[in-house]
mmCIF file of C-alpha atoms in Angstrom:
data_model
loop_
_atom_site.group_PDB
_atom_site.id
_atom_site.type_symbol
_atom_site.label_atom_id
_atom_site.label_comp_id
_atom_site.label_asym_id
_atom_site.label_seq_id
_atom_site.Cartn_x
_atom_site.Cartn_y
_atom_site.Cartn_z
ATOM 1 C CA UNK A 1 110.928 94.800 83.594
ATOM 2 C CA UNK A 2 110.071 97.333 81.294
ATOM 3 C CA UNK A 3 108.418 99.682 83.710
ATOM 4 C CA UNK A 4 111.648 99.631 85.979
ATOM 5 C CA UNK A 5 113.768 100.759 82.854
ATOM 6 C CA UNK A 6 111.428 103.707 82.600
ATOM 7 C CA UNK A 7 112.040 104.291 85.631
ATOM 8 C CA UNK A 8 115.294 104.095 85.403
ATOM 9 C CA UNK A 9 115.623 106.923 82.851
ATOM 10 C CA UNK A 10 113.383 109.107 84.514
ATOM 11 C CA UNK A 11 115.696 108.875 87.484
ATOM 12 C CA UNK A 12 118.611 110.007 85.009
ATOM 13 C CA UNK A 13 116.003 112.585 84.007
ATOM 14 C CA UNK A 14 115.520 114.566 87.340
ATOM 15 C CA UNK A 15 119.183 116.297 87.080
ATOM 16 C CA UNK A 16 117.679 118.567 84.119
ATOM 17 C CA UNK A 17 114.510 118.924 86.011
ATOM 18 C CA UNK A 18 115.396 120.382 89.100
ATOM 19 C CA UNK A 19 113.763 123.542 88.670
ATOM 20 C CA UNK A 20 110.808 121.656 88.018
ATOM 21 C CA UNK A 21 111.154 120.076 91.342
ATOM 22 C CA UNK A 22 111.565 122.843 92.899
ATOM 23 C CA UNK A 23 108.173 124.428 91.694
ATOM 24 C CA UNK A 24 106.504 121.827 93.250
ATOM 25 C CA UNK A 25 109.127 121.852 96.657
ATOM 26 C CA UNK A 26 107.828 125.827 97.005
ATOM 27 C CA UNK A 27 103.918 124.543 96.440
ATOM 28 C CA UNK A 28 104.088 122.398 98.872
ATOM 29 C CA UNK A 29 104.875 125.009 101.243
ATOM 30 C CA UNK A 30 101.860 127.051 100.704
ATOM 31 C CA UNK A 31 99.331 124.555 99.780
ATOM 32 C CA UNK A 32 95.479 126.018 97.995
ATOM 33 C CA UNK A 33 93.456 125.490 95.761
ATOM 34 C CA UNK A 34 95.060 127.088 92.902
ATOM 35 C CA UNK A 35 98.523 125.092 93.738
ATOM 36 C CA UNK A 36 99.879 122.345 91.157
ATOM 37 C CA UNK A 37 100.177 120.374 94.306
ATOM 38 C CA UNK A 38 96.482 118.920 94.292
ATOM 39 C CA UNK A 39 95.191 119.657 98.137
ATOM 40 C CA UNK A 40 94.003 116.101 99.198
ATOM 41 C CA UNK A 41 97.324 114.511 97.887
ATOM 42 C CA UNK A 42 99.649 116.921 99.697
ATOM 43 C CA UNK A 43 101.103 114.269 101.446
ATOM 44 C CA UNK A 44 102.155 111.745 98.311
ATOM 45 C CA UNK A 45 103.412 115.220 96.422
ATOM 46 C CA UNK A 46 105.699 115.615 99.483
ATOM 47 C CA UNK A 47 107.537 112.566 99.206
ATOM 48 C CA UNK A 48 107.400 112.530 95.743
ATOM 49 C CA UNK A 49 109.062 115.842 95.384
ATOM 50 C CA UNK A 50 111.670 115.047 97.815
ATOM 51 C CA UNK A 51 112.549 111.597 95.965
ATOM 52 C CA UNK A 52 112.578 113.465 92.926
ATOM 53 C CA UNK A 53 115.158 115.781 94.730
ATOM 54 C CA UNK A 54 117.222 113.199 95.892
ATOM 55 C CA UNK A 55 117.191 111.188 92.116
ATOM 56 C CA UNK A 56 118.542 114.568 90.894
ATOM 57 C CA UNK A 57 121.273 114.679 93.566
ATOM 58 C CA UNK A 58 122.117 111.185 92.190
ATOM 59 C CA UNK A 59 124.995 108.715 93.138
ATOM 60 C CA UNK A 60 122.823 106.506 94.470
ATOM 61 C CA UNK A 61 123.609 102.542 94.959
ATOM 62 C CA UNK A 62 119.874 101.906 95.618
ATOM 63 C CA UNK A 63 117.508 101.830 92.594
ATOM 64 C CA UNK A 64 114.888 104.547 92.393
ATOM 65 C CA UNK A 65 112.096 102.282 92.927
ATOM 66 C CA UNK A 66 114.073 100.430 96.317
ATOM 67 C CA UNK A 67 114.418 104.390 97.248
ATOM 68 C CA UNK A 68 110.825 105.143 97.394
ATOM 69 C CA UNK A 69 108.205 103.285 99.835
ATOM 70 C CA UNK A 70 105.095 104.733 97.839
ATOM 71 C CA UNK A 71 103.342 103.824 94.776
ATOM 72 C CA UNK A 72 103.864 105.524 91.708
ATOM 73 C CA UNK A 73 101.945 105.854 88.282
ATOM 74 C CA UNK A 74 102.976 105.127 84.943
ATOM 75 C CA UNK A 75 103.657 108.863 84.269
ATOM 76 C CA UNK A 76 105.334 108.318 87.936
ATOM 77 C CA UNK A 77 103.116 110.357 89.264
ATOM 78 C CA UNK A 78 102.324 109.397 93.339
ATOM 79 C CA UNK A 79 99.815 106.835 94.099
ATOM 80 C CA UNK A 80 99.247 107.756 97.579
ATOM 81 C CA UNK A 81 101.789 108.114 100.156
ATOM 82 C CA UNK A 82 104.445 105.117 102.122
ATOM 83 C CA UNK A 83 102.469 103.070 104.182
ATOM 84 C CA UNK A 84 103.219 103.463 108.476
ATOM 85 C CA UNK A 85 105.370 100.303 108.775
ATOM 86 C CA UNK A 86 108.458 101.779 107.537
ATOM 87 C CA UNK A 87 110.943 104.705 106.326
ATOM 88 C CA UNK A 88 109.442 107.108 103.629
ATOM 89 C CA UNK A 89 112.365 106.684 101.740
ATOM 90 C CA UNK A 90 115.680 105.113 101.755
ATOM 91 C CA UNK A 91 118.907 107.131 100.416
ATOM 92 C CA UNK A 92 122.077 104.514 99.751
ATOM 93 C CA UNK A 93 124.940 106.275 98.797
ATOM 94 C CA UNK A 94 128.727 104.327 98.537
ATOM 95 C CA UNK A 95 129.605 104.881 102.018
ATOM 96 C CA UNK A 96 126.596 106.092 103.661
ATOM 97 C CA UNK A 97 122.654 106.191 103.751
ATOM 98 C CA UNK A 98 119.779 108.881 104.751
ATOM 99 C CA UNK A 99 116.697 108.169 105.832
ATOM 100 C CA UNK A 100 114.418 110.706 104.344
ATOM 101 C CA UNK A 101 110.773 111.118 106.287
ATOM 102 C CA UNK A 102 108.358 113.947 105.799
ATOM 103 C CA UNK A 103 105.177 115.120 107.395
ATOM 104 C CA UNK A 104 102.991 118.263 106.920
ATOM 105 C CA UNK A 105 101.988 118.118 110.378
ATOM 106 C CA UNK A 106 103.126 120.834 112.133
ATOM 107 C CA UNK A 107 101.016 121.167 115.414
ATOM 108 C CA UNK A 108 102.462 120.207 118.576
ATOM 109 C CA UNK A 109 101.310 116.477 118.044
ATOM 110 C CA UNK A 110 103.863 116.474 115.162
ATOM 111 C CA UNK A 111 106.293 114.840 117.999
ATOM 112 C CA UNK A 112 103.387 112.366 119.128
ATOM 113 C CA UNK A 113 102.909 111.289 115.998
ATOM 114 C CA UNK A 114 106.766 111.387 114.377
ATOM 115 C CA UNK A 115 109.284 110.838 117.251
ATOM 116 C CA UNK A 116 108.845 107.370 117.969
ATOM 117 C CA UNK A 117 108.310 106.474 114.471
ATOM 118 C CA UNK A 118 110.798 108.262 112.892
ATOM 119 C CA UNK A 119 113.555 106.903 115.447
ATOM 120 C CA UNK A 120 112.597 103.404 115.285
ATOM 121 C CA UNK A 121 112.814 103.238 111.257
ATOM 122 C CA UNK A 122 116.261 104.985 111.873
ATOM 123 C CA UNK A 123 117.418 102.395 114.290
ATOM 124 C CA UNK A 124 116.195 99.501 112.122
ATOM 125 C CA UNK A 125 118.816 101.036 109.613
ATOM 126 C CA UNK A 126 121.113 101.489 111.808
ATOM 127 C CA UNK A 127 121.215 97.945 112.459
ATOM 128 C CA UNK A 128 120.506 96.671 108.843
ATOM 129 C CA UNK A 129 123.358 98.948 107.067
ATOM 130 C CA UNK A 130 125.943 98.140 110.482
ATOM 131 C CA UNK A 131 127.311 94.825 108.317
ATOM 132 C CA UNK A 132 127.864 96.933 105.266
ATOM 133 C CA UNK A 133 129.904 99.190 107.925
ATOM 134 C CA UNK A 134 127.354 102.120 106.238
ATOM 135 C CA UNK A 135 126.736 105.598 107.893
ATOM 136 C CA UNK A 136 122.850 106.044 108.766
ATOM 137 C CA UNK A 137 121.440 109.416 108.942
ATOM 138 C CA UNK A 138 117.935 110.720 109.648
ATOM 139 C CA UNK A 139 116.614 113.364 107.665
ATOM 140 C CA UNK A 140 112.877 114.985 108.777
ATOM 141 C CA UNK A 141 111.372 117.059 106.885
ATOM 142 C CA UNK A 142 108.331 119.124 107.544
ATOM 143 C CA UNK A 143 107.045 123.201 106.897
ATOM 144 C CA UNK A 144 107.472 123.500 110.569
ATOM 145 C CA UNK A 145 109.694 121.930 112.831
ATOM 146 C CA UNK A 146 107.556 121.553 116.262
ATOM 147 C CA UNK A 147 110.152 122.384 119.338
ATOM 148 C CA UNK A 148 109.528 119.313 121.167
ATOM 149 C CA UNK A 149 109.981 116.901 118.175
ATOM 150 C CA UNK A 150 113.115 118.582 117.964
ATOM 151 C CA UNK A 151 114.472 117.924 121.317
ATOM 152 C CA UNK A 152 113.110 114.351 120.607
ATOM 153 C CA UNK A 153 115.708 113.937 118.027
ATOM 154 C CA UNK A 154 118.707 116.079 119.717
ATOM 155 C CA UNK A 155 118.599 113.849 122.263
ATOM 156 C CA UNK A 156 118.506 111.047 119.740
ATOM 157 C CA UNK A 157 118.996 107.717 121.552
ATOM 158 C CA UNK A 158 117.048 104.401 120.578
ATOM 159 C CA UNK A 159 117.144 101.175 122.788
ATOM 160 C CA UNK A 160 117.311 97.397 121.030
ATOM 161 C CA UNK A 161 115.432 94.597 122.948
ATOM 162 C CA UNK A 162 118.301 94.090 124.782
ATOM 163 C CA UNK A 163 118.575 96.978 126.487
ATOM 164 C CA UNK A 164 121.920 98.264 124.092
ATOM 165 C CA UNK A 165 121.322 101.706 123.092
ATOM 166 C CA UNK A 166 122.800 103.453 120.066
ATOM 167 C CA UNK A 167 122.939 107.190 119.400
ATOM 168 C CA UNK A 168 120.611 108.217 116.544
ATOM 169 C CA UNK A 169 121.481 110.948 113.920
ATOM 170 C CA UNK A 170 118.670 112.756 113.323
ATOM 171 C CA UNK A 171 118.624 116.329 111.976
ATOM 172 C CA UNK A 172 115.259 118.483 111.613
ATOM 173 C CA UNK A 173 114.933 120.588 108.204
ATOM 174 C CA UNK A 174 112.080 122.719 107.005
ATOM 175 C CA UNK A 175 110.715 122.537 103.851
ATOM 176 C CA UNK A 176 112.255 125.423 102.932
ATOM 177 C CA UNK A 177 115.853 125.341 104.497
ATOM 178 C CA UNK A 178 115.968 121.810 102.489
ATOM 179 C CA UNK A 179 114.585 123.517 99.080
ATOM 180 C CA UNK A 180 116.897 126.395 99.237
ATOM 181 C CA UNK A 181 119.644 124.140 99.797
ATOM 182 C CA UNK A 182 118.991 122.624 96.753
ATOM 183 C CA UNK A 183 118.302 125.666 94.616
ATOM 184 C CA UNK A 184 121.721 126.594 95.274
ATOM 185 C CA UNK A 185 123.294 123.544 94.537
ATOM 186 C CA UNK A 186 121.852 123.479 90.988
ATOM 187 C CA UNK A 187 121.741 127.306 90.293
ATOM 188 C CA UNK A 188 125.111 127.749 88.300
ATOM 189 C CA UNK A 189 127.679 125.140 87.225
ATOM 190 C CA UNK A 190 127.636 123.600 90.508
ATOM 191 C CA UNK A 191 125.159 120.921 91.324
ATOM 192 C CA UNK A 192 124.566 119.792 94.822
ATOM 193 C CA UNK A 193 126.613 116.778 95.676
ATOM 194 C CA UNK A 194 126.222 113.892 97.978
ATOM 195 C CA UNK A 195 129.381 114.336 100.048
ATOM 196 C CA UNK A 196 128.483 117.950 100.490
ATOM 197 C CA UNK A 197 125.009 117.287 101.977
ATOM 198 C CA UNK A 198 126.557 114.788 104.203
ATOM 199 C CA UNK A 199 128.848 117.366 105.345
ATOM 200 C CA UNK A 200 126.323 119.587 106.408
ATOM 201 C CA UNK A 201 123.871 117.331 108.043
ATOM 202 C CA UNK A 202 127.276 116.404 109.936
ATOM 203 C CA UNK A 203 128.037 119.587 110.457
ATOM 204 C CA UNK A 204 124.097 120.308 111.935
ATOM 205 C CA UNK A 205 124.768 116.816 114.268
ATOM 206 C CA UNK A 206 127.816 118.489 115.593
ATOM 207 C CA UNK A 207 126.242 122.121 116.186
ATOM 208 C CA UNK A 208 123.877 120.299 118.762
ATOM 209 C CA UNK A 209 125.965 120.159 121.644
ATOM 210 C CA UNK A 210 125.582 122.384 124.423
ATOM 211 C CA UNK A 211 121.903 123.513 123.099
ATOM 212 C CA UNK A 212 118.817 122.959 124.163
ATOM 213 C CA UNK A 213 116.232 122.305 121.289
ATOM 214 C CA UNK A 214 114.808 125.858 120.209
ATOM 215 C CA UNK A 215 118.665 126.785 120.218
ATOM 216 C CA UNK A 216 119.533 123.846 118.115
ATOM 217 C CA UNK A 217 116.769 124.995 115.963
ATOM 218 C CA UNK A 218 118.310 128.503 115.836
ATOM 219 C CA UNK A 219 122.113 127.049 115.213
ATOM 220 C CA UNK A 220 120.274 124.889 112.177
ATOM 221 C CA UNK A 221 118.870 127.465 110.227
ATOM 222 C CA UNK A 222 121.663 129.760 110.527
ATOM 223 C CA UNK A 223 123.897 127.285 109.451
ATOM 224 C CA UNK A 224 121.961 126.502 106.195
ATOM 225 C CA UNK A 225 122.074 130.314 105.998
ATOM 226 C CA UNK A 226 125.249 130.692 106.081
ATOM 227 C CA UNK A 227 125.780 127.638 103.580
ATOM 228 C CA UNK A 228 122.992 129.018 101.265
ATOM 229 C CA UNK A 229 124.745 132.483 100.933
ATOM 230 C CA UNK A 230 128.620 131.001 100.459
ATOM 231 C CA UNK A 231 127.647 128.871 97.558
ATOM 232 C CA UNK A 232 125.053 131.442 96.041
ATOM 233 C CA UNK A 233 128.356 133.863 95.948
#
């Protein structure tokens, strides 16, 4: 249709604007009244920003619309965020996938309301992408990563109906870890590639071991440190 070709090119579009996104990445982590993030639609912005993100990454095999879960406008704008009964968005790449989902809960009920959720949608990939042979990583999002929704995911394990279990890979990111990330990878000549962000949410997977969750949190952020300062060099 026509609206999907618009679409279309306003995918191709987001490479050029990713300072723009970025405006609105930072505004969403100090939401008031004066933001360009409007207050009561915090939560659509969210997602929206981080699809807009991922569209400017780019190499996707999904189409932008099949990568979003939400509504948009026709100035593609959000119309309110995903609904419950699934991923907030879905990242295909050639050999792998990510599972974006975001919240800007950040009280301790962040794992009460997230944990279960987030893992099941992860599993369900897991599952879906296994004929394809494709990689399925979690990615969650949030200003403020609660401790125990972080254990939650270093532990990581899901069980089918039949009692198999699979390992889940989840990684936590704030808001900000994620938006510096990508800052760097588009300040310069260097934009921030798919294989590369793969290799450090591997990289955060592996750094998991031997750590209990506000360590893992610790080992996370100094990690993205550490990547943030190497390519800003």
């Amino acid at each position: 249709t026509i609206l999907k070709l618009f679409e279309a090119r306003f995918a191709e579009q987001q490479r050029e604007q990713w300072e723009d996104i970025i405006q609105y990445l930072r505004a969403l982590m100090e939401l008031d009244k004066h933001s360009i993030v409007p207050e009561a639609e915090a939560p659509a912005y969210f997602e929206w920003a981080l699809w807009r993100a991922f569209l400017a990454i780019g190499s996707l095999v999904n189409s932008p619309w099949d990568a979003r879960r939400f509504k948009i406008d026709q100035e593609f704008k959000p119309i309110g965020p995903s609904a419950d009964d699934g991923p907030d968005m879905i990242f295909e790449f050639e050999d792998f996938v990510i599972v974006v989902e975001v919240t800007l809960n950040t009280s301790s009920c962040q794992e009460v309301a997230e944990g279960e959720s987030v893992r099941s949608h992860v599993a369900t990939l897991v599952d879906h992408y296994a004929s394809k042979r494709k990689r399925v990583y979690g990615l969650f999002i949030a200003n403020k990563i609660d401790t125990n929704t972080a254990e939650t995911f270093r532990n990581g394990s899901w069980y089918r109906s039949d009692d198999s279990r699979m390992e889940l890979q989840i990684v936590p990111f704030t808001l900000k870890q994620f938006t510096d990330l990508f800052e760097v990878g588009f300040q310069g000549t260097s934009n921030l590639g798919y294989k590369t962000l793969e290799a450090i949410i591997t990289q955060c997977i592996q750094i998991k071991s031997n750590a209990d969750a506000p360590q893992w949190k610790s080992r996370i952020g100094e990690h993205v440190s550490v990547f943030v300062k190497s390519m800003g060099q």
